[in-house]
DNA sequence: GTTGTTGCTTCGTTTTTCGAAGCCGCTATG
DNA sequence: CATAGCGGCTTCGAAAAACGAAGCAACAAC
């Protein structure tokens, strides 16, 4: 049927954002969260690996995002007691469930978002 | 249909986030952008209407987001010279193209994200 | 004329993010 | 053992973004 989760046109007189969308973007709306999720798409990865993959995020922020994502059960932190103890992050079921959506976003960007203004394309 | 836009496992030795996803979340990753887009889902809306719909965003930030979205051609600003001049914002084609993705996110949130901890349900 | 509405800007304060450095354990070198 | 590097995170100070309330201009209602 129609109205599943969209906005409510006039429930009490005024528009209202979809609460679910709001919840989702309370997480995804943070500067790097979606990117770390996307990076984990190809399988588990370590902290440094993620740090290099994302390119632009600082260690402090990455640690913060990872903690938040872990707390929200989107990512799972696994410790392998080597002896050279190593940590790896992976998507949880909840996190994996988000991948199709991230895929859509990515596809949209490919189709509708320019590769970036870059420097002068005709000059130089 | 192998690798379309995902991460590149080892192109030059290390993971790399999908650039398209990165571009997309350069916009969607800002605190309210996705919400204003979602609010416009049901049709054009005015500034105040949006302001009330989103609930939590301040005028200054909303104006900023709207300008950014407009600049990115996701939203279009229309001025109707009444005489009571009125302004309305609507999704552009590019913006509308994003709706299915936002839908996915929303559906995911409904299915995988709790309605929020809220106040303590059992504790005082 | 006063009050209320819409659309948006400006200013000062609080929250978030950034970026580099530091600590700890293990490995490789000398 | 001392030095040097890697990986995993944390701490600190600085910059950026978001907030929140007030203000300006135009229009409608009383």
Short mmCIF file of C-alpha atoms (C1' of nucleotides) in Angstrom, two decimals:
data_model
loop_
_atom_site.label_atom_id
_atom_site.label_comp_id
_atom_site.label_asym_id
_atom_site.label_seq_id
_atom_site.Cartn_x
_atom_site.Cartn_y
_atom_site.Cartn_z
CA UNK A 1 0.00 0.00 0.00
CA UNK A 2 0.93 3.55 -0.37
CA UNK A 3 2.13 5.44 2.67
CA UNK A 4 4.75 3.30 4.23
CA UNK A 5 7.36 5.58 5.69
CA UNK A 6 7.29 8.83 3.75
CA UNK A 7 6.46 12.22 5.06
CA UNK A 8 3.06 12.74 6.58
CA UNK A 9 1.40 15.41 4.42
CA UNK A 10 -0.87 16.85 7.06
CA UNK A 11 -1.18 14.83 10.18
CA UNK A 12 -1.45 17.79 12.45
CA UNK A 13 -1.31 20.62 10.01
CA UNK A 14 2.25 20.57 8.83
CA UNK A 15 4.77 18.40 7.07
CA UNK A 16 6.90 16.08 9.12
CA UNK A 17 10.07 14.36 8.14
CA UNK A 18 10.10 10.64 8.16
CA UNK A 19 11.26 9.67 11.60
CA UNK A 20 13.00 6.57 10.34
CA UNK A 21 14.98 8.59 7.85
CA UNK A 22 15.86 10.91 10.65
CA UNK A 23 17.12 8.06 12.78
CA UNK A 24 19.12 6.68 9.89
CA UNK A 25 20.79 9.98 9.16
CA UNK A 26 21.52 10.54 12.78
CA UNK A 27 24.20 7.99 12.05
CA UNK A 28 24.81 8.30 8.32
CA UNK A 29 24.73 12.07 8.54
CA UNK A 30 28.05 12.13 10.30
CA UNK A 31 31.03 13.10 8.24
CA UNK A 32 32.59 9.65 7.74
CA UNK A 33 30.19 7.01 8.97
CA UNK A 34 28.87 6.03 5.57
CA UNK A 35 32.37 5.84 4.17
CA UNK A 36 33.66 3.48 6.84
CA UNK A 37 30.59 1.34 6.33
CA UNK A 38 31.27 1.38 2.62
CA UNK A 39 34.89 0.47 3.20
CA UNK A 40 33.87 -2.55 5.20
CA UNK A 41 31.76 -3.68 2.29
CA UNK A 42 34.53 -5.82 0.89
CA UNK A 43 35.13 -7.67 4.12
CA UNK A 44 36.75 -7.11 7.51
CA UNK A 45 39.52 -4.58 7.86
CA UNK A 46 41.91 -3.28 10.47
CA UNK A 47 42.09 0.20 11.88
CA UNK A 48 45.05 1.31 9.80
CA UNK A 49 43.61 -0.30 6.74
CA UNK A 50 40.45 1.69 7.18
CA UNK A 51 42.43 4.80 7.90
CA UNK A 52 44.23 4.48 4.59
CA UNK A 53 41.19 3.40 2.65
CA UNK A 54 39.14 6.41 3.58
CA UNK A 55 41.85 8.95 2.96
CA UNK A 56 40.99 12.17 4.64
CA UNK A 57 39.78 10.98 8.01
CA UNK A 58 42.06 11.37 11.00
CA UNK A 59 42.79 8.61 13.47
CA UNK A 60 40.90 10.31 16.25
CA UNK A 61 37.77 10.71 14.21
CA UNK A 62 38.00 7.24 12.76
CA UNK A 63 38.27 5.75 16.22
CA UNK A 64 35.28 7.80 17.24
CA UNK A 65 33.18 6.75 14.25
CA UNK A 66 34.16 3.12 14.70
CA UNK A 67 33.12 3.24 18.33
CA UNK A 68 29.81 4.79 17.45
CA UNK A 69 29.14 2.34 14.66
CA UNK A 70 30.06 -0.50 16.98
CA UNK A 71 27.79 0.85 19.66
CA UNK A 72 24.96 1.01 17.16
CA UNK A 73 25.65 -2.58 16.22
CA UNK A 74 26.42 -1.74 12.61
CA UNK A 75 30.00 -2.83 12.95
CA UNK A 76 31.61 -5.51 15.05
CA UNK A 77 35.04 -5.29 16.58
CA UNK A 78 36.96 -8.56 16.76
CA UNK A 79 40.19 -9.04 18.61
CA UNK A 80 42.50 -11.83 17.57
CA UNK A 81 44.98 -12.61 20.33
CA UNK A 82 47.84 -13.49 18.01
CA UNK A 83 50.44 -13.16 19.95
CA UNK A 84 50.65 -10.09 17.74
CA UNK A 85 47.21 -9.03 18.86
CA UNK A 86 45.28 -7.69 15.92
CA UNK A 87 41.92 -6.02 15.71
CA UNK A 88 39.53 -6.19 12.82
CA UNK A 89 36.24 -4.52 12.08
CA UNK A 90 33.42 -6.06 10.11
CA UNK A 91 29.84 -5.32 9.25
CA UNK A 92 27.16 -6.85 11.42
CA UNK A 93 23.93 -8.16 9.97
CA UNK A 94 22.44 -4.77 10.55
CA UNK A 95 25.32 -3.13 8.79
CA UNK A 96 25.17 -5.47 5.85
CA UNK A 97 21.49 -4.78 5.49
CA UNK A 98 22.41 -1.21 4.74
CA UNK A 99 24.65 -2.07 1.82
CA UNK A 100 21.95 -2.17 -0.85
CA UNK A 101 20.96 1.32 0.15
CA UNK A 102 24.53 2.52 0.03
CA UNK A 103 24.70 0.90 -3.36
CA UNK A 104 21.76 2.94 -4.55
CA UNK A 105 23.40 6.09 -3.30
CA UNK A 106 26.59 5.21 -5.02
CA UNK A 107 24.81 4.44 -8.27
CA UNK A 108 22.98 7.72 -8.01
CA UNK A 109 26.23 9.59 -7.53
CA UNK A 110 27.76 7.92 -10.55
CA UNK A 111 24.81 8.89 -12.66
CA UNK A 112 23.91 12.29 -11.29
CA UNK A 113 26.93 13.74 -9.54
CA UNK A 114 29.86 15.15 -11.48
CA UNK A 115 33.30 13.64 -10.74
CA UNK A 116 34.01 16.95 -9.03
CA UNK A 117 34.73 20.47 -10.25
CA UNK A 118 38.44 19.72 -10.03
CA UNK A 119 40.79 22.35 -11.33
CA UNK A 120 40.01 24.21 -14.53
CA UNK A 121 38.95 21.50 -17.02
CA UNK A 122 39.64 23.63 -20.11
CA UNK A 123 42.41 25.82 -18.85
CA UNK A 124 45.86 24.92 -17.74
CA UNK B 1 28.81 -7.34 -13.97
CA UNK B 2 31.70 -7.55 -11.73
CA UNK B 3 33.11 -4.49 -10.04
CA UNK B 4 30.87 -1.58 -10.80
CA UNK B 5 31.53 1.03 -8.21
CA UNK B 6 32.41 -0.76 -4.98
CA UNK B 7 35.66 -0.63 -3.17
CA UNK B 8 38.75 -1.63 -5.08
CA UNK B 9 40.24 -4.56 -3.15
CA UNK B 10 43.83 -3.93 -4.06
CA UNK B 11 44.39 -1.57 -6.90
CA UNK B 12 47.56 -0.15 -5.51
CA UNK B 13 47.99 -2.22 -2.43
CA UNK B 14 45.27 -0.95 -0.16
CA UNK B 15 41.53 -0.57 0.07
CA UNK B 16 39.93 2.54 -1.30
CA UNK B 17 36.48 3.87 -0.64
CA UNK B 18 34.15 4.19 -3.54
CA UNK B 19 34.70 7.68 -4.86
CA UNK B 20 31.10 8.04 -5.93
CA UNK B 21 29.90 7.18 -2.45
CA UNK B 22 32.33 9.71 -1.14
CA UNK B 23 30.94 12.41 -3.41
CA UNK B 24 27.40 11.52 -2.45
CA UNK B 25 28.11 11.73 1.25
CA UNK B 26 29.97 14.95 0.83
CA UNK B 27 26.44 16.26 0.52
CA UNK B 28 24.31 13.71 2.36
CA UNK B 29 26.83 13.55 5.16
CA UNK B 30 25.90 17.00 6.37
CA UNK B 31 23.70 17.20 9.39
CA UNK B 32 20.38 18.02 7.72
CA UNK B 33 20.76 17.69 3.98
CA UNK B 34 19.12 14.29 3.69
CA UNK B 35 16.24 15.41 5.86
CA UNK B 36 15.41 18.47 3.80
CA UNK B 37 15.60 16.33 0.69
CA UNK B 38 13.28 13.85 2.34
CA UNK B 39 10.91 16.62 3.34
CA UNK B 40 10.68 17.81 -0.22
CA UNK B 41 9.64 14.32 -1.22
CA UNK B 42 5.96 15.12 -0.91
CA UNK B 43 6.15 18.16 -3.16
CA UNK B 44 7.37 21.77 -3.03
CA UNK B 45 7.54 23.55 0.28
CA UNK B 46 8.36 26.97 1.64
CA UNK B 47 11.15 27.90 3.98
CA UNK B 48 9.06 28.03 7.12
CA UNK B 49 7.26 24.87 6.14
CA UNK B 50 10.56 23.08 5.88
CA UNK B 51 11.73 24.63 9.09
CA UNK B 52 8.73 23.21 10.92
CA UNK B 53 8.81 19.90 9.14
CA UNK B 54 12.35 19.11 10.05
CA UNK B 55 12.07 20.09 13.66
CA UNK B 56 15.44 20.62 15.16
CA UNK B 57 17.14 22.58 12.44
CA UNK B 58 17.64 26.30 12.93
CA UNK B 59 16.83 28.93 10.33
CA UNK B 60 20.43 29.80 9.75
CA UNK B 61 21.44 26.23 9.08
CA UNK B 62 18.37 25.52 6.99
CA UNK B 63 19.12 28.51 4.79
CA UNK B 64 22.65 27.28 4.44
CA UNK B 65 21.64 23.73 3.54
CA UNK B 66 19.05 24.97 1.09
CA UNK B 67 21.61 27.16 -0.62
CA UNK B 68 24.03 24.29 -0.84
CA UNK B 69 21.42 21.89 -2.15
CA UNK B 70 20.33 24.49 -4.67
CA UNK B 71 23.88 25.06 -5.73
CA UNK B 72 24.31 21.34 -6.23
CA UNK B 73 21.19 21.31 -8.34
CA UNK B 74 19.38 18.90 -6.06
CA UNK B 75 16.79 21.48 -5.12
CA UNK B 76 15.30 24.34 -7.09
CA UNK B 77 14.26 27.66 -5.61
CA UNK B 78 11.20 29.23 -7.22
CA UNK B 79 9.98 32.72 -6.52
CA UNK B 80 6.35 33.49 -7.17
CA UNK B 81 5.81 37.25 -7.42
CA UNK B 82 2.36 37.20 -5.95
CA UNK B 83 2.02 40.29 -4.98
CA UNK B 84 2.65 38.46 -1.74
CA UNK B 85 5.95 37.21 -3.03
CA UNK B 86 6.46 33.65 -1.94
CA UNK B 87 9.36 31.27 -2.28
CA UNK B 88 9.15 27.56 -2.68
CA UNK B 89 11.69 24.80 -2.85
CA UNK B 90 11.30 21.65 -4.87
CA UNK B 91 13.39 18.68 -5.88
CA UNK B 92 15.13 18.83 -9.22
CA UNK B 93 15.41 15.80 -11.44
CA UNK B 94 18.70 15.06 -9.81
CA UNK B 95 17.13 15.36 -6.42
CA UNK B 96 14.22 13.15 -7.30
CA UNK B 97 16.59 10.54 -8.60
CA UNK B 98 17.88 10.22 -5.08
CA UNK B 99 14.50 9.41 -3.56
CA UNK B 100 14.60 5.66 -4.17
CA UNK B 101 17.87 5.53 -2.32
CA UNK B 102 16.48 7.57 0.55
CA UNK B 103 13.60 5.16 0.54
CA UNK B 104 15.91 2.25 0.97
CA UNK B 105 17.61 3.96 3.86
CA UNK B 106 14.30 4.68 5.46
CA UNK B 107 13.11 1.12 5.01
CA UNK B 108 16.34 -0.09 6.50
CA UNK B 109 15.91 2.16 9.51
CA UNK B 110 12.38 0.90 10.05
CA UNK B 111 13.56 -2.66 9.95
CA UNK B 112 16.92 -2.45 11.66
CA UNK B 113 17.01 0.67 13.78
CA UNK B 114 15.16 0.89 17.08
CA UNK B 115 12.71 3.79 17.49
CA UNK B 116 15.33 5.16 19.86
CA UNK B 117 16.24 4.45 23.45
CA UNK B 118 13.83 7.21 24.48
CA UNK B 119 13.44 7.67 28.19
CA UNK B 120 13.94 4.66 30.42
CA UNK B 121 11.06 2.31 29.73
CA UNK B 122 11.46 0.41 32.96
CA UNK B 123 13.60 2.65 35.08
CA UNK B 124 12.67 6.03 36.39
"C1'" DG C 1 -0.77 51.46 14.25
"C1'" DT C 2 -0.08 46.83 16.23
"C1'" DT C 3 0.39 42.06 15.72
"C1'" DG C 4 1.42 37.95 13.05
"C1'" DT C 5 3.36 35.49 8.92
"C1'" DT C 6 7.00 34.45 5.47
"C1'" DG C 7 12.00 34.52 3.92
"C1'" DC C 8 16.43 34.97 5.09
"C1'" DT C 9 20.83 37.21 7.45
"C1'" DT C 10 23.80 38.42 11.21
"C1'" DC C 11 26.02 37.64 15.66
"C1'" DG C 12 27.69 35.14 19.76
"C1'" DT C 13 27.87 30.50 21.95
"C1'" DT C 14 28.24 25.45 22.01
"C1'" DT C 15 29.25 21.09 19.69
"C1'" DT C 16 31.87 18.58 16.27
"C1'" DT C 17 35.75 17.65 13.62
"C1'" DC C 18 40.39 18.11 12.64
"C1'" DG C 19 45.39 17.03 12.89
"C1'" DA C 20 49.42 15.88 15.08
"C1'" DA C 21 51.64 13.67 18.90
"C1'" DG C 22 51.97 10.19 22.41
"C1'" DC C 23 51.67 5.53 24.80
"C1'" DC C 24 51.82 0.36 24.50
"C1'" DG C 25 53.12 -4.21 22.47
"C1'" DC C 26 55.46 -6.75 18.87
"C1'" DT C 27 58.89 -7.15 15.02
"C1'" DA C 28 63.37 -6.21 12.67
"C1'" DT C 29 68.02 -4.51 12.99
"C1'" DG C 30 72.72 -3.88 15.11
"C1'" DC D 1 69.77 -3.74 25.22
"C1'" DA D 2 68.88 0.55 22.15
"C1'" DT D 3 66.86 2.24 17.94
"C1'" DA D 4 63.38 2.32 14.35
"C1'" DG D 5 58.85 0.91 12.30
"C1'" DC D 6 54.01 -0.93 12.33
"C1'" DG D 7 49.50 -1.23 14.17
"C1'" DG D 8 45.75 0.26 17.60
"C1'" DC D 9 43.91 3.70 19.91
"C1'" DT D 10 43.73 8.13 23.13
"C1'" DT D 11 44.64 12.86 24.47
"C1'" DC D 12 45.05 17.81 23.52
"C1'" DG D 13 44.58 22.33 21.32
"C1'" DA D 14 42.69 24.70 17.10
"C1'" DA D 15 39.44 25.38 13.45
"C1'" DA D 16 34.94 24.66 11.52
"C1'" DA D 17 30.11 23.82 11.71
"C1'" DA D 18 25.73 24.05 14.00
"C1'" DC D 19 22.93 26.25 17.11
"C1'" DG D 20 19.64 29.80 18.78
"C1'" DA D 21 17.64 34.02 19.08
"C1'" DA D 22 17.02 38.55 17.20
"C1'" DG D 23 16.45 41.62 13.35
"C1'" DC D 24 15.05 43.53 8.74
"C1'" DA D 25 11.62 44.03 4.80
"C1'" DA D 26 6.98 43.13 2.74
"C1'" DC D 27 2.18 41.78 3.25
"C1'" DA D 28 -2.40 40.59 5.60
"C1'" DA D 29 -5.66 41.10 9.39
"C1'" DC D 30 -7.65 43.89 13.01
#
